[in-house]
Tab-separated table of C-alpha atoms in Angstrom:
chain	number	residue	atom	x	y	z
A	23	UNK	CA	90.775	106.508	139.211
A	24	UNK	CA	89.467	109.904	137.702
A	25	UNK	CA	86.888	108.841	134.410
A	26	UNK	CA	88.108	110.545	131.323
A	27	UNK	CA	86.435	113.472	130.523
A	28	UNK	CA	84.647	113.626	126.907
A	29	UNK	CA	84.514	116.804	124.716
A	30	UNK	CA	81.957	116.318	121.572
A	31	UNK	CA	82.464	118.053	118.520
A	32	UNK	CA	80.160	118.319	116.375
A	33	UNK	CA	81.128	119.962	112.443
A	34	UNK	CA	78.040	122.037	110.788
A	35	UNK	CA	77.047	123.325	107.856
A	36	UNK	CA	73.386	124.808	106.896
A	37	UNK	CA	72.096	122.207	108.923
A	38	UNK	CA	69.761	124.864	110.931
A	39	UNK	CA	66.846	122.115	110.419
A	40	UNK	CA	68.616	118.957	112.434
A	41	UNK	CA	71.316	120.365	114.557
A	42	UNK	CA	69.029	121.657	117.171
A	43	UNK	CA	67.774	117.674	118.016
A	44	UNK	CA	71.336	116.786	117.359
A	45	UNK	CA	72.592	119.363	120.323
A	46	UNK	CA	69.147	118.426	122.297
A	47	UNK	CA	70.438	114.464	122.525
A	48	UNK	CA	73.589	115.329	123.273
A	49	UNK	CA	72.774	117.317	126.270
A	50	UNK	CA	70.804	114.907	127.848
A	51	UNK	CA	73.480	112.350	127.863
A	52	UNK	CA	73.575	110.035	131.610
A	53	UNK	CA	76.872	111.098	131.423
A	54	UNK	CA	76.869	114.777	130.636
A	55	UNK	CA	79.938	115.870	128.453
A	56	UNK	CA	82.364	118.230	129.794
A	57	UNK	CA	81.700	120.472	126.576
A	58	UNK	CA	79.651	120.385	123.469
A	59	UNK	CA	81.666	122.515	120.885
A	60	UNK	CA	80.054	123.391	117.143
A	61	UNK	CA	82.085	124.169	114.737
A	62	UNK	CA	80.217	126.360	111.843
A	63	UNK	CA	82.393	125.742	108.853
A	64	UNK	CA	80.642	128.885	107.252
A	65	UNK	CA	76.935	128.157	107.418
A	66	UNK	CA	74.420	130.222	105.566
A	67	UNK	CA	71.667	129.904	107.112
A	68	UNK	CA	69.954	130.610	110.523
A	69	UNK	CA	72.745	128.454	112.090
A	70	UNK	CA	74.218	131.167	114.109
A	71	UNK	CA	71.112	132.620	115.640
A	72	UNK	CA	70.048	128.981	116.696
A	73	UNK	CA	73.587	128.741	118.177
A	74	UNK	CA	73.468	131.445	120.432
A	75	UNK	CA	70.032	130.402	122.002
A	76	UNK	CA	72.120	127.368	122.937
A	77	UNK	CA	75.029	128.897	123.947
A	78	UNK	CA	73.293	131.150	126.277
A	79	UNK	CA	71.179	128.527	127.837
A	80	UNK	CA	73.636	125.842	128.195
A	81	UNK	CA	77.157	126.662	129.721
A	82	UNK	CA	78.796	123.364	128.265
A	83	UNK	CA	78.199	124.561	124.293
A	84	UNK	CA	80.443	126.523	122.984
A	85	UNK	CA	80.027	127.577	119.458
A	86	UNK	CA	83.411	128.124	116.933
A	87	UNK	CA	82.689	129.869	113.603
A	88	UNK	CA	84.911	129.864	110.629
A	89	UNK	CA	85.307	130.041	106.505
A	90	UNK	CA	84.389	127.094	105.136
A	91	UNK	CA	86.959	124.524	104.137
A	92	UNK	CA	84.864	121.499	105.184
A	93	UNK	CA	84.719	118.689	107.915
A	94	UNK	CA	88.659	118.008	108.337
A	95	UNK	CA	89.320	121.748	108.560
A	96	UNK	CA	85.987	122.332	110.977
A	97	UNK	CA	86.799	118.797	113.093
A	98	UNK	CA	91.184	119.928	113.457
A	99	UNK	CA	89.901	123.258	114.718
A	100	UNK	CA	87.729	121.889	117.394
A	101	UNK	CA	90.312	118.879	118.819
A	102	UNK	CA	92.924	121.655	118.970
A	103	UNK	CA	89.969	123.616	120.966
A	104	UNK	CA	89.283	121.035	123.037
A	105	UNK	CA	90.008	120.361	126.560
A	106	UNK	CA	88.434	116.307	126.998
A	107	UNK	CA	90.797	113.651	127.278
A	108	UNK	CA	88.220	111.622	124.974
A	109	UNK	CA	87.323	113.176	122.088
A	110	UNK	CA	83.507	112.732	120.282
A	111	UNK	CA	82.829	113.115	116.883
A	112	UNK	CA	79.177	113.520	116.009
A	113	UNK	CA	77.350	114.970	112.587
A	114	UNK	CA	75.086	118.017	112.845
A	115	UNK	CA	72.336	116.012	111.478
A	116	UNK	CA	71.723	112.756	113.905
A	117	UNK	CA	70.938	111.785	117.331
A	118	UNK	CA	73.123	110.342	119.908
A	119	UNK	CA	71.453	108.012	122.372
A	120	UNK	CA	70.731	108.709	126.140
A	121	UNK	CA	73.327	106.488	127.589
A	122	UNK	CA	76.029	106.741	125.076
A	123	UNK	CA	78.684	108.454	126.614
A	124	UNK	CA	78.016	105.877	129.928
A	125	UNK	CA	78.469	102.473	128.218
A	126	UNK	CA	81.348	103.441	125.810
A	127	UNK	CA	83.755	104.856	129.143
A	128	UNK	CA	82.019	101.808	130.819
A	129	UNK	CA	83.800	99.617	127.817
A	130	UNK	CA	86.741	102.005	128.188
A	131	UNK	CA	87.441	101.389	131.550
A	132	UNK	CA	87.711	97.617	131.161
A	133	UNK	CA	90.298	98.193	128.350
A	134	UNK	CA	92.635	100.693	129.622
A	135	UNK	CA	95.269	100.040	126.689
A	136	UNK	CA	92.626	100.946	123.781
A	137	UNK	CA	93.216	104.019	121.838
A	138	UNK	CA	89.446	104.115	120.962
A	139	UNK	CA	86.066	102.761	121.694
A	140	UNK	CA	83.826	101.736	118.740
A	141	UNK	CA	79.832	100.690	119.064
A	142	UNK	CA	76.570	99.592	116.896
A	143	UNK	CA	74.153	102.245	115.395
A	144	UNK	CA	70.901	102.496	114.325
A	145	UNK	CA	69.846	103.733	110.878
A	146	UNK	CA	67.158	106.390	111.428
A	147	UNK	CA	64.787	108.416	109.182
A	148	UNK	CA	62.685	111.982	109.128
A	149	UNK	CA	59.138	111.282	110.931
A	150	UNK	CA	56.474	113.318	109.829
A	151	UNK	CA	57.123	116.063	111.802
A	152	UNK	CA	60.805	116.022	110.572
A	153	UNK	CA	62.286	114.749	113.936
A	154	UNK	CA	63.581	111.282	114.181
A	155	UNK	CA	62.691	107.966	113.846
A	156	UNK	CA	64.932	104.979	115.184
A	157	UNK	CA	65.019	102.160	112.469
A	158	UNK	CA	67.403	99.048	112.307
A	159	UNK	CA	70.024	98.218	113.473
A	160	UNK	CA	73.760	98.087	112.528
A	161	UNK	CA	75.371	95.425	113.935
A	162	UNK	CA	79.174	95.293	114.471
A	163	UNK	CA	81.171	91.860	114.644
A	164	UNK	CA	83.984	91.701	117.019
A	165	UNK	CA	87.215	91.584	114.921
A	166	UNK	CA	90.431	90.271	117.240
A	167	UNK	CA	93.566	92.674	117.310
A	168	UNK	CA	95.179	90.828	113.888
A	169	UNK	CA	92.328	91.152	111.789
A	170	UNK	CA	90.728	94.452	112.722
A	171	UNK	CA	92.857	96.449	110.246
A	172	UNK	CA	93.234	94.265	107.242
A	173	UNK	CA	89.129	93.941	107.590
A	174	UNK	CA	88.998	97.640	107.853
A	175	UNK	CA	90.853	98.554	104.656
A	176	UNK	CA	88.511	96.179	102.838
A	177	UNK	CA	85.285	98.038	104.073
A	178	UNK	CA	84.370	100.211	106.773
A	179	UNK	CA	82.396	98.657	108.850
A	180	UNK	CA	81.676	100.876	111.870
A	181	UNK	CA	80.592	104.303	112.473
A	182	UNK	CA	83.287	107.229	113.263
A	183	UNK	CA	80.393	108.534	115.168
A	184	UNK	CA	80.215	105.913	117.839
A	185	UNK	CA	84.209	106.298	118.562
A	186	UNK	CA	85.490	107.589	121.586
A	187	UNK	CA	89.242	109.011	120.842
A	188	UNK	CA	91.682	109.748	122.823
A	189	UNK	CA	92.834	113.084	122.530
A	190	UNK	CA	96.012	112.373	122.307
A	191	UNK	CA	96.175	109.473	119.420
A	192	UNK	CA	94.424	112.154	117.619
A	193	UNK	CA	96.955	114.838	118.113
A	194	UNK	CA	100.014	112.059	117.382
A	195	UNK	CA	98.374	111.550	114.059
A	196	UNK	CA	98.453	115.404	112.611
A	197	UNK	CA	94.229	115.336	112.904
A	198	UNK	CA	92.201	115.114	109.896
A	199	UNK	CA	93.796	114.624	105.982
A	200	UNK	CA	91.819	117.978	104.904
A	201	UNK	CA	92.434	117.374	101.282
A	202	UNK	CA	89.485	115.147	101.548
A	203	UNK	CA	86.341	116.910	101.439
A	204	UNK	CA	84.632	113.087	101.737
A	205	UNK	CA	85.858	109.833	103.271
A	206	UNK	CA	87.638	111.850	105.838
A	207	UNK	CA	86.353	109.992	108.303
A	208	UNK	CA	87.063	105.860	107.021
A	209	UNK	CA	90.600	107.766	106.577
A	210	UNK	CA	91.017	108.461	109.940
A	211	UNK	CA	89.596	105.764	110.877
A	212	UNK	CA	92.227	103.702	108.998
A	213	UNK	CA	94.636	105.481	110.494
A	214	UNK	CA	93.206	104.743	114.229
A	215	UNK	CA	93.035	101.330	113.466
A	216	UNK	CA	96.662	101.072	112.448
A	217	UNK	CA	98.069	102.916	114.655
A	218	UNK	CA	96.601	101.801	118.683
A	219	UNK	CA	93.955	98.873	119.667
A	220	UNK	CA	90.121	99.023	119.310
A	221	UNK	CA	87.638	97.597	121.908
A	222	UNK	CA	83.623	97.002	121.273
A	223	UNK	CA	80.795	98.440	122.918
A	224	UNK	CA	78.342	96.260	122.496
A	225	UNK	CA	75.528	98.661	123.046
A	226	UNK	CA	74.503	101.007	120.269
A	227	UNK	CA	75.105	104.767	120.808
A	228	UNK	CA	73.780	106.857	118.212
A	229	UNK	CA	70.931	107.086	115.160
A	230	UNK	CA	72.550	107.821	111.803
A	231	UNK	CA	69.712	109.762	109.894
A	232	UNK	CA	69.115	108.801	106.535
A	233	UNK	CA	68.207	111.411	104.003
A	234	UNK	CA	68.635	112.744	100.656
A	235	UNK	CA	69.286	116.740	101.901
A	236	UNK	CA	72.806	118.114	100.833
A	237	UNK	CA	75.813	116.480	101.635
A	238	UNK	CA	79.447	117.579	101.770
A	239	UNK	CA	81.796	121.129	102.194
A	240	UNK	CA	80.294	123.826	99.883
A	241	UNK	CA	83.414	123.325	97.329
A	242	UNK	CA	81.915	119.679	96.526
A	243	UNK	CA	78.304	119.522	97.903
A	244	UNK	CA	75.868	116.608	96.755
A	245	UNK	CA	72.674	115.376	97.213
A	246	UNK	CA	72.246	111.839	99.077
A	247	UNK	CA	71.563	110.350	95.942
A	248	UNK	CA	74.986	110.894	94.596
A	249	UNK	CA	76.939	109.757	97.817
A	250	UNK	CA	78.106	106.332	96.864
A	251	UNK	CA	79.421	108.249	93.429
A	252	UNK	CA	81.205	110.787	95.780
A	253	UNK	CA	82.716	108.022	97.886
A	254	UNK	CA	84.262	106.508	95.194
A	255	UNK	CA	85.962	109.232	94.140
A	256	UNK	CA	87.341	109.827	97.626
A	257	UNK	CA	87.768	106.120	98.753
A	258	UNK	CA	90.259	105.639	95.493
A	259	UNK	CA	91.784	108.520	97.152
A	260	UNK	CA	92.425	106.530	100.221
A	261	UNK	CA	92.978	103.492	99.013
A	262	UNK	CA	96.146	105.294	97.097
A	263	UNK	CA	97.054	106.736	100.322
A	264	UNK	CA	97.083	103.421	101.846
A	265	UNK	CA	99.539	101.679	98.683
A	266	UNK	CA	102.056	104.757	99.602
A	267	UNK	CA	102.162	104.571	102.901
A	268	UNK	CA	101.995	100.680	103.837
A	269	UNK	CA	104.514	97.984	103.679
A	270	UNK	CA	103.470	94.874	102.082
A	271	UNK	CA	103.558	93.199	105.133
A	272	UNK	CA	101.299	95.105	106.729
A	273	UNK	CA	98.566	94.060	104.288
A	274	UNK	CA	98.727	90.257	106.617
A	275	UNK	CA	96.695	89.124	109.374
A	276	UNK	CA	98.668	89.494	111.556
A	277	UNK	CA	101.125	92.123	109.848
A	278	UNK	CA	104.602	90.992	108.987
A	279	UNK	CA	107.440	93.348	109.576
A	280	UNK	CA	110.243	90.589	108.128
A	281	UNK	CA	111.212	90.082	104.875
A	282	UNK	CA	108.187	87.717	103.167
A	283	UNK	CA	108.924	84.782	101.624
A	284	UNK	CA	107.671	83.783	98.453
A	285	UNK	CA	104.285	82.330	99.339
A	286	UNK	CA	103.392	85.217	102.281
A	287	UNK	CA	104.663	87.745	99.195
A	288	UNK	CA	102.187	86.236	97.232
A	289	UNK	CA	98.975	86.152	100.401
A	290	UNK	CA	99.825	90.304	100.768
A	291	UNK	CA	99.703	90.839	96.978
A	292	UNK	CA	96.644	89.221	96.842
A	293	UNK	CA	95.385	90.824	100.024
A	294	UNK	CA	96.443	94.707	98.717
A	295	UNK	CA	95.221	93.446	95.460
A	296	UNK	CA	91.775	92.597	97.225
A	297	UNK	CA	91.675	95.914	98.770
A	298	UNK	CA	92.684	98.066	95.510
A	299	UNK	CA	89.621	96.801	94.040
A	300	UNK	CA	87.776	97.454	97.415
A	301	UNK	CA	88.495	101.242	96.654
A	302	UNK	CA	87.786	101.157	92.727
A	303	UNK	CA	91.393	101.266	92.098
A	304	UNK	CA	91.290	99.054	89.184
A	305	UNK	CA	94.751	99.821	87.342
A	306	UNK	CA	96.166	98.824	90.775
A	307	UNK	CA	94.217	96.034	91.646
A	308	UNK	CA	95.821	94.244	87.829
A	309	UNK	CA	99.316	95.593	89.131
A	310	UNK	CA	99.387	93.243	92.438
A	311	UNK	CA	97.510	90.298	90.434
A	312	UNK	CA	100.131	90.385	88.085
A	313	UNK	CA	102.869	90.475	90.320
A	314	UNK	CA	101.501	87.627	92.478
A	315	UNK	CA	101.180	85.787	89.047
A	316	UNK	CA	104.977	86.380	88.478
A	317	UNK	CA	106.478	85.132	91.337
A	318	UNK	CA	108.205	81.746	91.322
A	319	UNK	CA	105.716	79.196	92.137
A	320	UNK	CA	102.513	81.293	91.985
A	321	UNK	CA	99.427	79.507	93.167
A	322	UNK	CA	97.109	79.581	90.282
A	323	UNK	CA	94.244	78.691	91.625
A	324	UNK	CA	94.726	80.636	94.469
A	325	UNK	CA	95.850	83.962	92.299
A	326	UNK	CA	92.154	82.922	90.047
A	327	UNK	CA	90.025	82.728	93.182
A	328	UNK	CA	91.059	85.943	94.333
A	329	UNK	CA	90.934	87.885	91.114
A	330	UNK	CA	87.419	86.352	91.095
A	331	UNK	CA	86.353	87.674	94.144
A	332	UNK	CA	88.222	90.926	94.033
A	333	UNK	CA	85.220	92.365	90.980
A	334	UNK	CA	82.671	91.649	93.402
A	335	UNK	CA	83.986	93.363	96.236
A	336	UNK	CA	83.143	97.268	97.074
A	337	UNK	CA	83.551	99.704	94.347
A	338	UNK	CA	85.449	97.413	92.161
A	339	UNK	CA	82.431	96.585	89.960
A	340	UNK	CA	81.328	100.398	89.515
A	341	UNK	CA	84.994	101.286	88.681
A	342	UNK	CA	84.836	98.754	85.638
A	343	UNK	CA	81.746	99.883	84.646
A	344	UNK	CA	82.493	103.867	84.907
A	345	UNK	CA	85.981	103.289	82.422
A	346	UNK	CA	85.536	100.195	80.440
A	347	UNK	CA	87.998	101.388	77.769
A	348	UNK	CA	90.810	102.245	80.707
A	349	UNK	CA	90.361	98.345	81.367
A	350	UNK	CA	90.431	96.996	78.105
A	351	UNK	CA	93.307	98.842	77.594
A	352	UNK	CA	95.635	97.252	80.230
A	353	UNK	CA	94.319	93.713	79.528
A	354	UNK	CA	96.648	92.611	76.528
A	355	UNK	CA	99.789	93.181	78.733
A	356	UNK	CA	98.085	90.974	81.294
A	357	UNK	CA	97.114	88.627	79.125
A	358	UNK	CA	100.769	88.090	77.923
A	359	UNK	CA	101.953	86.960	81.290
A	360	UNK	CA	102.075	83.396	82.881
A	361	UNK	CA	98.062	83.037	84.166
A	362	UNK	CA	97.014	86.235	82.595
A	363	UNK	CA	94.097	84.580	80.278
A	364	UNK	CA	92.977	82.747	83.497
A	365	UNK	CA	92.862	85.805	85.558
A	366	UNK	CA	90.844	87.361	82.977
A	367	UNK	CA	88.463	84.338	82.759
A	368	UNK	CA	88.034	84.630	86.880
A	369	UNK	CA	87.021	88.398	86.356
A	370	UNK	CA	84.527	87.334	84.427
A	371	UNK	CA	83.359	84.669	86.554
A	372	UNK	CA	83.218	87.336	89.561
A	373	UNK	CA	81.061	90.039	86.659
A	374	UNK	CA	78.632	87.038	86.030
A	375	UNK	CA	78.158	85.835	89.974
A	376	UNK	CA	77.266	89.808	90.607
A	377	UNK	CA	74.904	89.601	87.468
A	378	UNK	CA	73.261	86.389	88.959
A	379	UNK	CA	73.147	87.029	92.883
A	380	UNK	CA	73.081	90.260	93.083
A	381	UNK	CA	69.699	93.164	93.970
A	382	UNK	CA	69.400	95.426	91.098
A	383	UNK	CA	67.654	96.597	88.043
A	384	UNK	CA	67.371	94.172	85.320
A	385	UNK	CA	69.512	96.961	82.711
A	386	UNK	CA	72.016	96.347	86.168
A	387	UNK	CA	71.956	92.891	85.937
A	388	UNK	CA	72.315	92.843	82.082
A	389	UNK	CA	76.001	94.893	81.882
A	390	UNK	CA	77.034	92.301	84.473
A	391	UNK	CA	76.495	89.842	82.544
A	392	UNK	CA	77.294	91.552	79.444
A	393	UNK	CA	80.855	92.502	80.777
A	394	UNK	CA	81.297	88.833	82.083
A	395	UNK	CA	80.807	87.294	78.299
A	396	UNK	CA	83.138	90.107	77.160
A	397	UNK	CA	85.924	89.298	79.316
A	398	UNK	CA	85.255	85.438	78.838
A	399	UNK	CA	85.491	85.863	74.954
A	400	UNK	CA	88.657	88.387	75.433
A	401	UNK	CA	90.484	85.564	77.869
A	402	UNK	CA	90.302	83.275	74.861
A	403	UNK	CA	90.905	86.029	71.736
């Protein structure tokens, strides 16, 4: 049988000072790519004249330039563009391992039903002389076919970077959301999970490159120490997308297409409710804990253990934090409900455990704490 052919595309903007060891490790792959194609969402900088030099030398780069809109914009143009069977996504500013293309078709091959390929990483850094250096490593458990999604909308926990796409399952889902300027990728990568089967490489394939240089499309560009404050923004984003577009079922391990009964109604409102708070979406995290709490026979304990664990997971915790008042202001309702005041209590159980077990600051540790005898004395006012 004929092995798929891979086109990499790699989305850049005024990265003139990385991209060239980006392009360098992708050219040197054991398996060599059957194109390399840049997309220059409107750099500024000496981009273009690096390019060329590229372009000229190596017959396999081909180099797109347009106005920039950002990643999704840059990334549709260049899987329409492509001509790969497997599709490569790779930032301007990392390095890609010798033998990654080899051991993810390798993996591939073995699981001819698999929409994508996924791998480790390593976390990298700038060496002295700016090039760079491999650090740890990411590790990535294997997740069986029932669990991969529901663990994926709680966290991402691989890199799009190490994913080998079919060019097709790309093309059936309409490409890239580009009204997100950030978390495009765990959105796509949502929507790859739900939509075809995932298989592990166990080998890592690329260094992610750590550094606090600018992030993002010009229209919302940040420095790396703002990203997790960006990602918010954008993961509530797609966690809304998610509560629009998904049945309740499909919230289950493994999804359920039938009507639920009471007591699987109850495990999927608890499970959205879990991944609501994942996202910082803290009005709709209350809204599935208080519909669990109203259904006949609710599990108490059950509802309390989950509320309590739902403020320490993700951005939950940061969302509180950020709009204090916005909570406070939907607790009386909830309080007035069968297991409100208990719920309540269990938030502020979760607040204290992320106080107590938590790295931070000590002021970090202190609102934790603070918040968790707030909502204690407010579960009992």
């Amino acid at each position: 049988m004929t092995q798929p052919r891979v086109s990499v595309l790699v989305p850049t903007f005024n990265r003139v000072n990385y991209i060239g060891e980006c392009l360098d490790s992708l050219l040197a792959q054991s398996v060599p790519a059957l194109e390399i194609i840049v997309i220059d969402d409107g750099s500024e900088d000496g981009t273009a004249d690096l390019l060329a030099g590229y372009v000229a030398r190596h017959p396999t780069v081909r180099h797109l330039r347009k106005e920039n809109g950002g990643k999704p914009t840059a990334v549709n143009l260049g899987i329409q563009q492509a001509q790969g069977e497997l599709i490569w996504i790779f930032d301007d500013d990392d390095v890609a391992l010798p033998d990654a293309i080899e051991t993810r078709l390798r993996t591939l091959a073995a699981a001819p039903d698999a929409g994508f390929v996924y791998s480790p990483h390593y976390y990298g850094s700038d060496g002295p002389d700016g090039r760079i250096v491999q650090g740890r490593l990411h590790a990535v458990a294997p997740h069986d076919p029932d669990s991969f999604f529901p663990r994926l909308m709680l966290g991402c926990f691989f890199h799009l970077a190490t994913a080998l796409v079919k060019r097709e399952v790309y093309l059936q889902l309409g490409g890239f959301d580009t009204q997100l300027l950030s978390s495009e990728d765990y959105d796509i990568q949502l929507r790859l999970a739900r939509s075809c089967k995932a298989v592990l490489c166990p080998e890592p394939s690329f260094i992610f490159r750590q550094h606090q240089g600018l992030r993002g499309a010009k229209a919302i560009r940040y420095a790396g120490t703002d990203r997790s404050k960006v990602f918010r923004r954008f993961d509530q984003r797609v966690g809304r997308k998610l509560r629009e577009n998904l049945a309740l079922g499909e919230y289950l391990a493994p999804a359920c297409s039938a009507p639920l009964n009471a007591r699987d109604q109850q495990a999927a409102l608890l499970a959205r409710m879990q991944v609501m708070a994942s996202k910082g979406c803290i009005p709709e995290m209350l809204e599935d804990l208080s519909a669990a709490l109203a259904l006949p026979g609710a599990d108490l304990a059950t509802c309390a253990q989950m509320a309590r664990k739902a403020v320490c997971t993700g951005y939950a915790w940061s969302a509180i934090e950020d709009d204090w008042g916005g909570l406070n202001a939907l607790l009386p309702a909830f309080k007035g409900q069968r297991g409100g005041r208990r719920m309540v209590r269990a938030m502020a159980l979760g607040c204290l455990a992320l106080a107590k077990g938590y790295p931070g600051s000590g002021a970090e540790r202190f609102a934790k704490a603070r918040a968790a005898l707030v909502l204690g004395l407010c579960s009992v006012l």
